[in-house]
């Protein structure tokens, strides 16, 4: 459903962050992207929903090249791609339900959304997703008063509110403790398996990768150097991806 | 290699800076010594003539002195930029160049006293003390019979400040986004609008509201309206600056998240930016109103209406008892506003 062809990204300051990336993601896959800090994982994810503009190459999303889109066509494609972030990026000082409803902004009119007029159907869906991420009863709480794990679950519910075909997750558990990390990953797995949403997720811990990924791609200095099954990443591959001196840390 | 060149270049730049500093210091010493020590104090010329050639000569002198003394320990520029090597047991504060620095400071103080015509003789003269006694007795015996008149004028001042602030808020709210670098400088058109607006704002902010009040009192006539316009203009410029700085410091996270949902740019601003700025905005706005009330009092002095105007009238007639009452009223207003605005701003945190 997603096909990336010869993707290059050069930042305005001249830094060449992505070199000729090629891979495709079939419907329903849980793909994990690994690589050292600065290898270009976030850059690649942000090119997919055009938070960054690719310099060259194609990104085919259900057959449509997203790299040329503008204005409302771009917003339409973005609305079909959910995204969650390392620092959650919730709307500050707003309630859980307001945050979840904000996932539907592309379909709510500008004026309606500014005056907070949401239809009963929208509210019902929001409640359904709050339920799915296990936050029932917290919908009226202020989102920024919740724990990190709970905030990330609000972010997942917000992304689900978009009815996404694909979900991008940029280090969704990097600022959480191990136990909470697993709980958030479990919710992503649930979204992937039960709602059939394709997931592309950046991760740092190989133990999490082995547990949740269907398939892994690895970036190194902006180049794609590995594309395969998580269990096939042996000692040798590990050293290639993370460098000679790297030691694996596990998280249980 | 690359590094070495930049280091040499850096040293040269430092030397040039030091030389300019030296020249300016010597020129300043020459000019001030001549104008103040010689002209004013020695030959007691009360209104010494000013000619453009004087600072020019001073500059020539500065250049000459700097050139002559640049490589000695008297070079303040080299000394202050750390280009004079000191032995471990030497302190910079006792080197000759430090004394040049002390001389500069002393000269500046002497000049300051002379320019502001500080005179203990006048301060403690019997005639002066008599006057002080008269005005203080009058101020402490305020004339309560004009209380009503003063109160109405004070209310006029407060409302004038309120309307000036209220009109400024929506205008500054919109201009704030246009003056925010992070929102505007993505494309050339935006950058042009941003730069133009910033320039206009900076210019209008650098002109005191007092001056604007004078301009407007000629334009629309003396009275509260001209004062209100002056305050309004100043508030727009100041609030826009504060608002836009707030927008520039917002966290990009929520903006990215809203963009990623496919929201319209207006929605991105409303949900990604606005929730991050409402509280600081409110706080700035209330503080601005507080400032405006105080400024409105002063602006009244130049014909901007309200209590300041009244104060000016009674002061002109030397009716100090009435002035005393007005001073009390103003103090009460300022205290109340100060207290109220700090309580509200505290509650907003
Ligand atoms: N806006 C930018 N301008 C210039 N260079 C950038 C910009 N953003 C990122 N980079 C550079 O691009 C490279 C890739 O960054 P990216 O954030 O994609 O890495 P990452 O793999 O996500 O790393 P991390 O694990 O630390 O998040 C880095 O070297 C970074 O310095
Ligand atoms: Mg990253």
Coordinates of C-alpha atoms and ligand atoms in Angstrom, one line a residue:
Chain A
X1 CA 0.0 0.0 0.0
X2 CA 3.0 2.2 0.5
X3 CA 5.9 2.3 -1.9
X4 CA 9.0 4.4 -1.5
X5 CA 11.1 4.8 -4.6
X6 CA 14.5 6.5 -4.7
X7 CA 13.7 8.8 -1.9
X8 CA 16.3 11.6 -1.2
X9 CA 16.1 14.3 1.4
X10 CA 18.6 17.2 1.5
X11 CA 17.9 19.8 4.2
X12 CA 18.1 23.5 3.3
X13 CA 21.4 23.7 5.1
X14 CA 22.8 21.2 2.6
X15 CA 22.8 18.1 4.9
X16 CA 22.0 15.0 2.9
X17 CA 19.8 13.1 5.4
X18 CA 18.4 10.3 3.1
X19 CA 20.1 8.6 0.2
X20 CA 18.0 6.7 -2.4
X21 CA 15.7 4.9 0.0
X22 CA 13.6 2.1 -1.6
X23 CA 11.1 -0.2 0.1
X24 CA 7.4 -1.0 0.2
X25 CA 5.0 -1.8 2.9
X26 CA 2.1 -4.2 2.3
X27 CA -1.3 -3.6 3.9
X28 CA -1.6 -4.7 7.5
X29 CA 2.2 -4.9 8.2
X30 CA 3.9 -3.9 11.4
X31 CA 7.2 -2.4 10.1
X32 CA 9.9 -1.2 12.5
X33 CA 12.6 1.2 11.5
X34 CA 15.9 1.0 13.4
X35 CA 19.2 2.9 13.3
X36 CA 21.5 5.0 15.3
X37 CA 20.5 8.5 16.4
X38 CA 20.8 10.8 13.5
X39 CA 20.6 8.0 10.9
X40 CA 17.4 9.6 9.4
X41 CA 14.5 7.7 10.9
X42 CA 12.5 10.7 11.8
X43 CA 13.3 12.4 8.6
X44 CA 12.0 9.4 6.6
X45 CA 8.8 9.1 8.6
X46 CA 8.1 12.8 8.2
X47 CA 8.6 12.6 4.5
X48 CA 5.8 10.1 4.3
X49 CA 3.2 12.5 5.6
X50 CA 5.0 15.5 4.2
X51 CA 5.9 17.2 7.5
X52 CA 9.1 17.4 5.5
X53 CA 9.2 17.8 1.8
X54 CA 11.3 15.1 0.1
X55 CA 14.0 16.4 -2.3
X56 CA 13.5 13.8 -4.9
X57 CA 11.9 10.4 -5.4
X58 CA 8.4 9.1 -5.1
X59 CA 6.2 8.0 -2.3
X60 CA 3.2 6.1 -3.6
X61 CA 0.4 5.8 -1.1
X62 CA -2.3 3.5 -2.5
X63 CA -1.0 4.4 -6.0
X64 CA -1.0 8.2 -5.5
X65 CA 2.4 10.0 -5.5
X66 CA 2.2 12.2 -2.4
X67 CA 5.4 14.1 -3.1
X68 CA 3.7 16.5 -5.6
X69 CA 0.5 17.1 -3.6
X70 CA -0.5 20.6 -2.4
X71 CA -3.3 22.3 -0.4
X72 CA -6.5 20.3 0.2
X73 CA -5.3 17.3 -1.7
X74 CA -2.3 17.1 0.6
X75 CA -4.5 17.6 3.7
X76 CA -6.7 14.8 2.4
X77 CA -3.8 12.4 2.2
X78 CA -2.5 13.5 5.6
X79 CA -5.9 12.8 7.1
X80 CA -5.5 9.1 6.1
X81 CA -2.1 8.9 7.8
X82 CA -2.0 9.0 11.6
X83 CA 1.1 9.9 13.5
X84 CA 2.2 9.6 17.1
X85 CA 5.3 11.2 18.5
X86 CA 8.0 10.7 21.2
X87 CA 6.8 13.7 23.2
X88 CA 3.1 12.9 22.6
X89 CA 2.5 16.5 21.2
X90 CA -1.0 16.8 22.7
X91 CA -2.8 20.1 22.8
X92 CA -1.9 21.7 26.1
X93 CA -4.6 22.7 28.6
X94 CA -7.2 20.6 26.8
X95 CA -9.2 17.6 27.9
X96 CA -8.7 14.1 26.7
X97 CA -11.8 14.1 24.6
X98 CA -10.9 17.5 23.0
X99 CA -7.6 16.0 22.1
X100 CA -9.1 12.9 20.5
X101 CA -11.7 15.0 18.6
X102 CA -8.8 17.1 17.2
X103 CA -7.9 14.0 15.2
X104 CA -11.0 14.6 13.1
X105 CA -10.2 18.2 12.2
X106 CA -9.8 17.6 8.5
X107 CA -13.5 16.5 8.4
X108 CA -14.9 19.1 10.8
X109 CA -15.5 22.5 9.2
X110 CA -13.1 25.3 10.3
X111 CA -15.8 27.3 12.1
X112 CA -17.4 24.3 13.7
X113 CA -14.1 23.1 15.1
X114 CA -13.1 26.6 16.3
X115 CA -16.4 27.0 18.2
X116 CA -16.1 23.4 19.5
X117 CA -19.3 22.2 17.8
X118 CA -18.9 18.4 17.2
X119 CA -21.6 16.1 16.0
X120 CA -23.0 13.3 18.1
X121 CA -21.5 10.8 15.7
X122 CA -18.0 12.4 16.2
X123 CA -18.3 12.3 20.0
X124 CA -19.5 8.7 19.9
X125 CA -16.5 7.7 17.8
X126 CA -14.1 9.6 20.1
X127 CA -15.5 7.8 23.1
X128 CA -15.1 4.5 21.2
X129 CA -11.4 5.1 20.7
X130 CA -10.9 6.4 24.2
X131 CA -12.4 3.0 25.2
X132 CA -10.0 1.1 22.9
X133 CA -6.9 2.7 24.5
X134 CA -8.3 1.9 28.0
X135 CA -8.9 5.5 29.1
X136 CA -12.7 5.3 29.8
X137 CA -13.6 7.6 32.6
X138 CA -10.7 10.0 31.9
X139 CA -12.3 11.7 28.9
X140 CA -13.0 14.9 30.9
X141 CA -9.5 15.0 32.5
X142 CA -6.9 17.5 31.3
X143 CA -4.6 15.5 29.0
X144 CA -1.4 17.2 30.3
X145 CA -2.2 16.0 33.8
X146 CA -2.0 12.3 32.8
X147 CA 1.0 10.1 33.0
X148 CA 3.3 9.7 30.0
X149 CA 1.9 6.3 29.0
X150 CA -1.6 7.6 29.3
X151 CA -0.8 10.7 27.2
X152 CA 0.7 8.4 24.5
X153 CA -2.5 6.4 24.5
X154 CA -4.5 9.6 24.1
X155 CA -2.3 10.3 21.1
X156 CA -3.1 6.9 19.7
X157 CA -6.8 7.5 20.1
X158 CA -6.4 10.9 18.4
X159 CA -4.6 9.2 15.5
X160 CA -7.4 6.5 15.3
X161 CA -10.0 9.3 15.2
X162 CA -8.5 10.0 11.7
X163 CA -9.6 6.6 10.6
X164 CA -6.1 6.1 9.3
X165 CA -5.0 3.5 6.8
X166 CA -1.5 3.8 8.1
X167 CA 0.0 4.8 11.4
X168 CA 3.4 6.4 11.7
X169 CA 5.0 6.2 15.2
X170 CA 8.2 8.2 15.8
X171 CA 9.9 6.6 18.8
X172 CA 6.6 6.3 20.6
X173 CA 8.1 4.8 23.8
X174 CA 11.4 6.6 24.0
X175 CA 10.3 8.7 26.9
X176 CA 8.5 6.0 28.8
X177 CA 9.7 3.4 31.4
X178 CA 10.0 -0.3 30.3
X179 CA 6.7 -1.4 31.7
X180 CA 4.7 1.5 30.2
X181 CA 6.6 1.0 27.0
X182 CA 5.3 -2.5 26.7
X183 CA 1.7 -1.4 27.4
X184 CA 1.9 1.3 24.7
X185 CA 3.4 -1.2 22.3
X186 CA 0.6 -3.6 23.1
X187 CA -2.0 -1.0 22.1
X188 CA -0.1 -0.4 18.8
X189 CA -0.2 -4.1 18.2
X190 CA -3.9 -4.2 19.0
X191 CA -4.5 -1.3 16.6
X192 CA -2.5 -3.2 13.9
X193 CA -4.2 -6.6 14.4
X194 CA -7.7 -5.7 15.4
X195 CA -8.3 -2.6 13.3
X196 CA -6.0 -3.7 10.5
X197 CA -4.1 -0.4 10.4
X198 CA -0.6 -0.7 8.8
X199 CA 2.0 0.6 11.3
X200 CA 5.5 2.0 10.6
X201 CA 7.3 2.5 13.9
X202 CA 10.8 3.9 14.8
X203 CA 12.3 2.1 17.7
X204 CA 15.6 2.0 19.6
X205 CA 15.3 -1.3 21.6
X206 CA 16.0 -4.5 19.7
X207 CA 14.1 -6.5 22.3
X208 CA 10.9 -4.5 21.5
X209 CA 11.7 -4.9 17.8
X210 CA 11.9 -8.7 18.0
X211 CA 8.6 -8.8 20.0
X212 CA 6.4 -6.6 17.9
X213 CA 7.8 -6.2 14.4
X214 CA 6.7 -8.3 11.4
X215 CA 9.6 -6.8 9.4
X216 CA 12.5 -4.5 10.0
X217 CA 14.4 -2.0 7.9
X218 CA 17.6 -0.4 9.2
X219 CA 19.0 3.0 8.3
X220 CA 22.6 4.0 8.6
X221 CA 23.8 7.5 7.7
X222 CA 20.7 8.0 5.6
X223 CA 21.1 4.7 3.7
X224 CA 18.8 1.7 3.9
X225 CA 21.2 -1.2 4.9
X226 CA 18.9 -3.9 6.1
X227 CA 15.4 -5.1 5.1
X228 CA 14.2 -8.4 6.6
X229 CA 12.8 -10.4 9.4
X230 CA 13.6 -9.2 13.0
X231 CA 14.9 -12.6 14.1
X232 CA 17.5 -12.5 11.3
X233 CA 19.3 -9.6 12.8
X234 CA 22.3 -11.5 14.2
X235 CA 25.4 -10.3 16.0
X236 CA 27.0 -9.4 12.7
X237 CA 24.1 -7.3 11.4
X238 CA 23.8 -5.7 14.8
X239 CA 27.4 -4.5 14.7
X240 CA 26.9 -3.3 11.1
X241 CA 23.9 -1.3 12.1
X242 CA 25.0 0.1 15.4
X243 CA 28.8 0.1 15.0
X244 CA 31.6 -2.2 16.3
X245 CA 31.5 -1.1 19.9
X246 CA 27.7 -1.3 20.4
X247 CA 26.4 -3.6 23.1
X248 CA 22.8 -4.8 23.1
X249 CA 20.7 -3.5 26.0
X250 CA 17.5 -5.4 26.7
X251 CA 14.2 -4.1 28.1
X252 CA 11.8 -6.6 29.6
Chain B
X1 CA 45.6 24.9 8.2
X2 CA 42.1 26.1 7.9
X3 CA 42.0 26.7 11.6
X4 CA 45.3 28.6 11.7
X5 CA 44.1 31.1 9.2
X6 CA 40.9 31.8 11.0
X7 CA 42.9 32.2 14.2
X8 CA 45.2 34.8 12.7
X9 CA 42.2 36.6 11.2
X10 CA 40.6 36.6 14.5
X11 CA 43.6 38.2 16.2
X12 CA 43.6 40.9 13.5
X13 CA 40.0 41.6 14.1
X14 CA 40.6 41.9 17.8
X15 CA 43.5 44.4 17.2
X16 CA 41.3 46.5 14.9
X17 CA 38.6 46.5 17.6
X18 CA 41.1 47.5 20.2
X19 CA 42.4 50.3 18.1
X20 CA 38.9 51.7 17.5
X21 CA 38.2 51.4 21.2
X22 CA 41.3 53.3 22.0
X23 CA 40.5 56.1 19.6
X24 CA 37.0 56.5 20.9
X25 CA 38.2 56.5 24.5
X26 CA 40.9 59.2 23.9
X27 CA 38.5 61.3 21.8
X28 CA 35.9 61.1 24.6
X29 CA 38.5 62.1 27.2
X30 CA 39.6 65.0 25.1
X31 CA 36.1 66.3 24.3
X32 CA 34.7 66.0 27.8
X33 CA 37.8 67.6 29.4
X34 CA 37.5 70.5 27.0
X35 CA 33.7 71.0 27.1
X36 CA 33.2 70.4 30.8
X37 CA 36.4 70.9 32.7
X38 CA 37.6 73.9 30.7
X39 CA 34.6 75.5 29.2
X40 CA 32.0 75.1 31.9
X41 CA 34.0 74.8 35.2
X42 CA 37.2 76.8 34.5
X43 CA 35.9 79.7 32.5
X44 CA 32.4 79.3 33.8
X45 CA 30.7 79.6 30.5
X46 CA 27.1 78.8 31.2
X47 CA 25.9 78.1 27.7
X48 CA 29.1 77.0 25.9
X49 CA 28.8 77.1 22.1
X50 CA 28.6 73.9 20.3
X51 CA 30.3 73.4 17.0
X52 CA 30.6 70.3 14.9
X53 CA 34.3 70.8 14.5
X54 CA 34.9 70.2 18.2
X55 CA 34.0 66.5 18.2
X56 CA 35.9 66.2 14.9
X57 CA 39.1 67.7 16.5
X58 CA 38.5 65.4 19.4
X59 CA 38.4 62.4 17.1
X60 CA 41.7 63.6 15.4
X61 CA 43.2 63.8 18.9
X62 CA 41.9 60.4 19.7
X63 CA 43.4 58.9 16.6
X64 CA 46.8 60.5 17.3
X65 CA 46.8 59.4 21.0
X66 CA 45.7 55.9 20.1
X67 CA 48.4 55.6 17.4
X68 CA 51.0 56.9 19.8
X69 CA 50.1 54.8 22.8
X70 CA 48.6 51.7 21.1
X71 CA 51.6 49.4 21.8
X72 CA 52.2 50.7 25.4
X73 CA 50.5 49.6 28.5
X74 CA 48.3 52.6 28.2
X75 CA 46.2 51.0 25.5
X76 CA 42.7 50.5 27.1
X77 CA 41.5 48.6 24.0
X78 CA 44.3 46.0 24.1
X79 CA 44.0 45.8 27.8
X80 CA 40.3 45.2 28.0
X81 CA 40.3 42.7 25.1
X82 CA 43.0 40.7 26.8
X83 CA 45.7 41.4 24.2
X84 CA 48.2 42.6 26.8
X85 CA 50.0 39.6 28.3
X86 CA 50.1 39.8 32.1
X87 CA 52.6 37.9 34.3
X88 CA 51.0 35.7 36.9
X89 CA 51.7 38.0 39.8
X90 CA 50.2 41.1 37.9
X91 CA 46.7 42.2 38.2
X92 CA 44.9 43.9 35.4
X93 CA 43.3 46.4 37.8
X94 CA 46.7 48.0 38.6
X95 CA 48.0 48.3 35.1
X96 CA 48.2 51.8 33.4
X97 CA 45.4 51.0 31.0
X98 CA 43.1 50.3 34.0
X99 CA 43.8 53.9 35.2
X100 CA 42.7 55.2 31.8
X101 CA 39.5 53.3 32.5
X102 CA 39.1 54.9 35.9
X103 CA 39.7 58.3 34.4
X104 CA 36.8 57.7 31.9
X105 CA 34.4 56.8 34.7
X106 CA 35.4 59.8 36.9
X107 CA 35.1 62.2 34.0
X108 CA 31.6 60.8 33.2
X109 CA 30.5 61.3 36.8
X110 CA 31.8 64.9 36.9
X111 CA 30.1 65.6 33.6
X112 CA 26.8 64.0 34.8
X113 CA 26.7 66.2 37.8
X114 CA 27.4 69.4 35.8
X115 CA 24.9 68.6 33.1
X116 CA 22.1 68.0 35.6
X117 CA 23.2 71.1 37.4
X118 CA 23.5 69.4 40.8
X119 CA 23.9 72.1 43.4
X120 CA 23.8 71.4 47.1
X121 CA 23.8 75.2 47.6
X122 CA 20.4 75.5 46.0
X123 CA 19.1 72.4 47.6
X124 CA 19.8 73.7 51.1
X125 CA 19.3 77.4 50.5
X126 CA 16.9 79.1 53.0
X127 CA 14.7 80.3 50.2
X128 CA 14.6 76.8 48.6
X129 CA 13.8 75.2 52.0
X130 CA 11.0 77.7 52.5
X131 CA 9.5 76.7 49.2
X132 CA 9.7 73.1 49.9
X133 CA 8.0 73.6 53.3
X134 CA 5.2 75.5 51.6
X135 CA 4.5 72.9 49.0
X136 CA 4.7 70.0 51.4
X137 CA 2.3 71.6 53.9
X138 CA -0.1 72.2 51.1
X139 CA 0.2 68.7 49.8
X140 CA -0.5 67.3 53.2
X141 CA -3.6 69.5 53.5
X142 CA -5.4 68.4 50.4
X143 CA -8.5 70.3 49.4
X144 CA -11.3 67.8 49.7
X145 CA -13.8 70.1 48.1
X146 CA -12.6 69.2 44.6
X147 CA -12.8 65.5 45.4
X148 CA -15.8 65.0 43.1
X149 CA -14.1 66.8 40.3
X150 CA -10.9 64.8 40.8
X151 CA -12.8 61.6 41.0
X152 CA -14.6 62.2 37.7
X153 CA -11.3 63.1 36.0
X154 CA -9.8 59.9 37.5
X155 CA -12.7 57.8 36.1
X156 CA -12.1 59.4 32.8
X157 CA -8.5 58.4 32.9
X158 CA -9.3 54.8 33.8
X159 CA -11.9 54.4 31.1
X160 CA -9.5 56.0 28.6
X161 CA -6.9 53.5 29.5
X162 CA -9.4 50.7 29.3
X163 CA -10.7 51.6 25.9
X164 CA -7.2 52.1 24.6
X165 CA -6.3 48.6 25.8
X166 CA -9.5 47.0 24.6
X167 CA -9.2 48.4 21.1
X168 CA -5.5 47.4 20.9
X169 CA -6.1 43.7 21.9
X170 CA -7.8 42.4 18.7
X171 CA -5.5 44.4 16.4
X172 CA -2.4 43.2 18.3
X173 CA -3.8 39.7 18.4
X174 CA -3.9 39.5 14.6
X175 CA -0.7 41.5 14.0
X176 CA 1.1 39.2 16.6
X177 CA 0.8 36.2 14.2
X178 CA 2.0 38.3 11.3
X179 CA 5.0 39.6 13.3
X180 CA 6.0 36.0 14.4
X181 CA 9.2 34.9 12.7
X182 CA 8.4 31.2 12.9
X183 CA 5.1 31.5 11.1
X184 CA 6.0 34.1 8.5
X185 CA 9.5 33.6 7.2
X186 CA 8.9 30.4 5.3
X187 CA 8.4 32.2 2.0
X188 CA 9.6 35.5 0.5
X189 CA 6.2 37.3 0.6
X190 CA 5.7 36.4 4.2
X191 CA 9.2 37.5 5.0
X192 CA 8.6 40.9 3.3
X193 CA 5.4 41.5 5.2
X194 CA 7.1 40.3 8.5
X195 CA 10.0 42.7 8.0
X196 CA 7.8 45.7 7.0
X197 CA 5.5 45.2 10.0
X198 CA 8.4 44.7 12.4
X199 CA 10.0 48.0 11.2
X200 CA 6.7 50.0 11.5
X201 CA 6.2 48.6 15.0
X202 CA 9.7 49.3 16.2
X203 CA 9.5 52.9 14.9
X204 CA 6.1 53.6 16.5
X205 CA 7.2 52.0 19.8
X206 CA 10.4 54.0 19.9
X207 CA 8.3 57.2 19.9
X208 CA 7.1 57.9 23.4
X209 CA 3.3 57.9 24.0
X210 CA 3.8 61.4 25.3
X211 CA 4.9 62.5 21.9
X212 CA 2.1 60.7 20.2
X213 CA -0.3 62.4 22.5
X214 CA 1.1 65.8 21.4
X215 CA 0.8 64.8 17.8
X216 CA -2.8 63.6 18.2
X217 CA -3.8 66.6 20.3
X218 CA -3.0 68.7 17.2
X219 CA -4.7 66.2 15.0
X220 CA -8.0 65.6 16.8
X221 CA -7.9 68.4 19.4
X222 CA -6.9 68.4 23.1
X223 CA -8.8 66.0 25.2
X224 CA -9.2 62.4 26.2
X225 CA -9.6 61.2 22.6
X226 CA -6.0 62.3 21.7
X227 CA -4.7 60.6 24.8
X228 CA -6.6 57.5 24.1
X229 CA -5.3 57.3 20.5
X230 CA -1.7 57.8 21.8
X231 CA -2.1 55.0 24.3
X232 CA -3.9 52.7 21.8
X233 CA -1.1 53.1 19.3
X234 CA 1.6 52.4 21.8
X235 CA -0.3 49.4 23.2
X236 CA -0.8 47.9 19.8
X237 CA 3.0 48.2 19.1
X238 CA 4.0 46.8 22.5
X239 CA 1.4 44.0 22.7
X240 CA 2.1 42.9 19.1
X241 CA 5.8 42.6 20.1
X242 CA 5.0 40.6 23.2
X243 CA 2.4 38.4 21.5
X244 CA 4.7 37.6 18.6
X245 CA 7.6 36.8 20.9
X246 CA 5.3 34.4 22.7
X247 CA 4.3 32.8 19.4
X248 CA 7.9 32.5 18.5
X249 CA 8.6 30.5 21.6
X250 CA 5.8 28.0 21.3
X251 CA 6.5 24.2 21.2
X252 CA 6.4 22.9 17.6
X253 CA 5.1 19.5 18.8
X254 CA 1.3 20.3 18.8
X255 CA 1.7 22.2 15.6
X256 CA 3.3 19.2 13.9
X257 CA 0.6 16.9 15.4
X258 CA -2.2 19.1 14.1
X259 CA -0.6 19.4 10.6
X260 CA -0.2 15.6 10.5
X261 CA -4.0 15.1 11.1
X262 CA -4.6 17.0 7.8
X263 CA -6.1 20.0 9.6
X264 CA -6.5 23.4 7.7
X265 CA -3.7 25.9 8.5
X266 CA -6.3 28.0 10.4
X267 CA -7.1 25.0 12.5
X268 CA -3.5 24.3 13.0
X269 CA -3.0 27.7 14.5
X270 CA -6.2 27.5 16.6
X271 CA -5.4 24.1 18.1
X272 CA -1.6 24.0 17.9
X273 CA -0.6 27.5 18.8
X274 CA -3.5 29.3 20.6
X275 CA -3.8 27.0 23.6
X276 CA -0.1 27.5 24.2
X277 CA -0.3 31.3 24.3
X278 CA -3.7 32.3 25.9
X279 CA -2.3 32.5 29.5
X280 CA 0.7 34.6 28.7
X281 CA -1.5 36.8 26.5
X282 CA -3.9 37.4 29.2
X283 CA -1.1 38.2 31.6
X284 CA 0.5 40.7 29.2
X285 CA -2.8 42.3 28.4
X286 CA -3.7 43.0 32.0
X287 CA -0.3 44.3 32.7
X288 CA -0.6 46.6 29.7
X289 CA -3.9 48.0 31.0
X290 CA -2.1 48.6 34.3
X291 CA 0.7 50.5 32.5
X292 CA -1.9 52.3 30.4
X293 CA -3.7 53.7 33.5
X294 CA -0.4 55.1 34.7
X295 CA 0.6 56.4 31.3
X296 CA -2.8 58.0 30.9
X297 CA -2.2 60.1 34.0
X298 CA 1.1 61.4 32.5
X299 CA -0.4 61.9 29.1
X300 CA -3.1 64.1 30.7
X301 CA -0.3 66.5 31.5
X302 CA 0.2 67.3 27.8
X303 CA -3.5 67.7 27.1
X304 CA -4.6 64.1 26.9
X305 CA -7.5 64.7 29.3
X306 CA -8.4 63.0 32.6
X307 CA -6.8 63.5 35.9
X308 CA -3.4 64.5 34.5
X309 CA -5.0 67.4 32.7
X310 CA -6.6 68.6 35.9
X311 CA -3.3 68.3 37.8
X312 CA -1.6 70.4 35.1
X313 CA -4.2 73.1 35.5
X314 CA -3.9 73.4 39.3
X315 CA -0.2 73.2 39.2
X316 CA -0.2 76.1 36.7
X317 CA -2.1 78.2 39.1
X318 CA 0.2 77.1 42.0
X319 CA -2.9 75.7 43.9
X320 CA -0.9 73.2 45.9
X321 CA -3.8 72.0 48.2
X322 CA -5.8 70.9 45.1
X323 CA -2.6 69.3 43.6
X324 CA -2.3 67.5 46.9
X325 CA -5.7 65.9 46.6
X326 CA -5.0 64.9 43.0
X327 CA -1.7 63.3 44.0
X328 CA -3.5 61.2 46.6
X329 CA -6.1 60.1 44.1
X330 CA -3.4 59.1 41.6
X331 CA -1.5 57.2 44.2
X332 CA -4.7 55.3 45.2
X333 CA -5.5 54.4 41.6
X334 CA -1.9 53.3 40.8
X335 CA -1.8 51.1 44.0
X336 CA -5.2 49.6 43.3
X337 CA -4.4 48.8 39.7
X338 CA -1.0 47.4 40.6
X339 CA -2.5 45.2 43.3
X340 CA -5.4 44.1 41.1
X341 CA -3.3 43.3 38.1
X342 CA -0.8 41.3 40.2
X343 CA -3.6 39.3 41.9
X344 CA -5.2 38.5 38.5
X345 CA -1.9 37.6 36.9
X346 CA -1.0 35.4 39.9
X347 CA -4.4 33.6 39.6
X348 CA -3.8 32.9 35.9
X349 CA -0.6 31.0 36.5
Ligands
LIG1 N1 15.8 20.7 10.1 C1 17.0 20.1 9.9 N2 17.9 20.8 9.2 C2 19.1 20.2 9.0 N3 19.5 19.0 9.4 C3 18.6 18.3 10.0 C4 17.3 18.8 10.3 N4 16.6 17.8 11.0 C5 17.4 16.8 11.1 N5 18.6 17.0 10.6 C6 19.8 16.2 10.5 O1 19.4 15.0 9.7 C7 20.0 13.8 10.3 C8 18.8 12.8 10.6 O2 18.0 13.3 11.6 P1 16.8 12.5 12.1 O3 16.1 13.3 13.1 O4 16.0 12.0 11.0 O5 17.5 11.3 12.9 P2 16.9 10.1 13.7 O6 17.4 8.8 13.1 O7 15.4 10.3 13.9 O8 17.6 10.3 15.1 P3 17.1 10.1 16.6 O9 17.1 8.7 16.9 O10 18.0 11.0 17.4 O11 15.7 10.7 16.6 C9 20.7 14.3 11.6 O12 22.0 14.3 11.3 C10 20.2 15.7 11.8 O13 21.2 16.4 12.4
LIG2 MG1 14.2 10.9 15.5

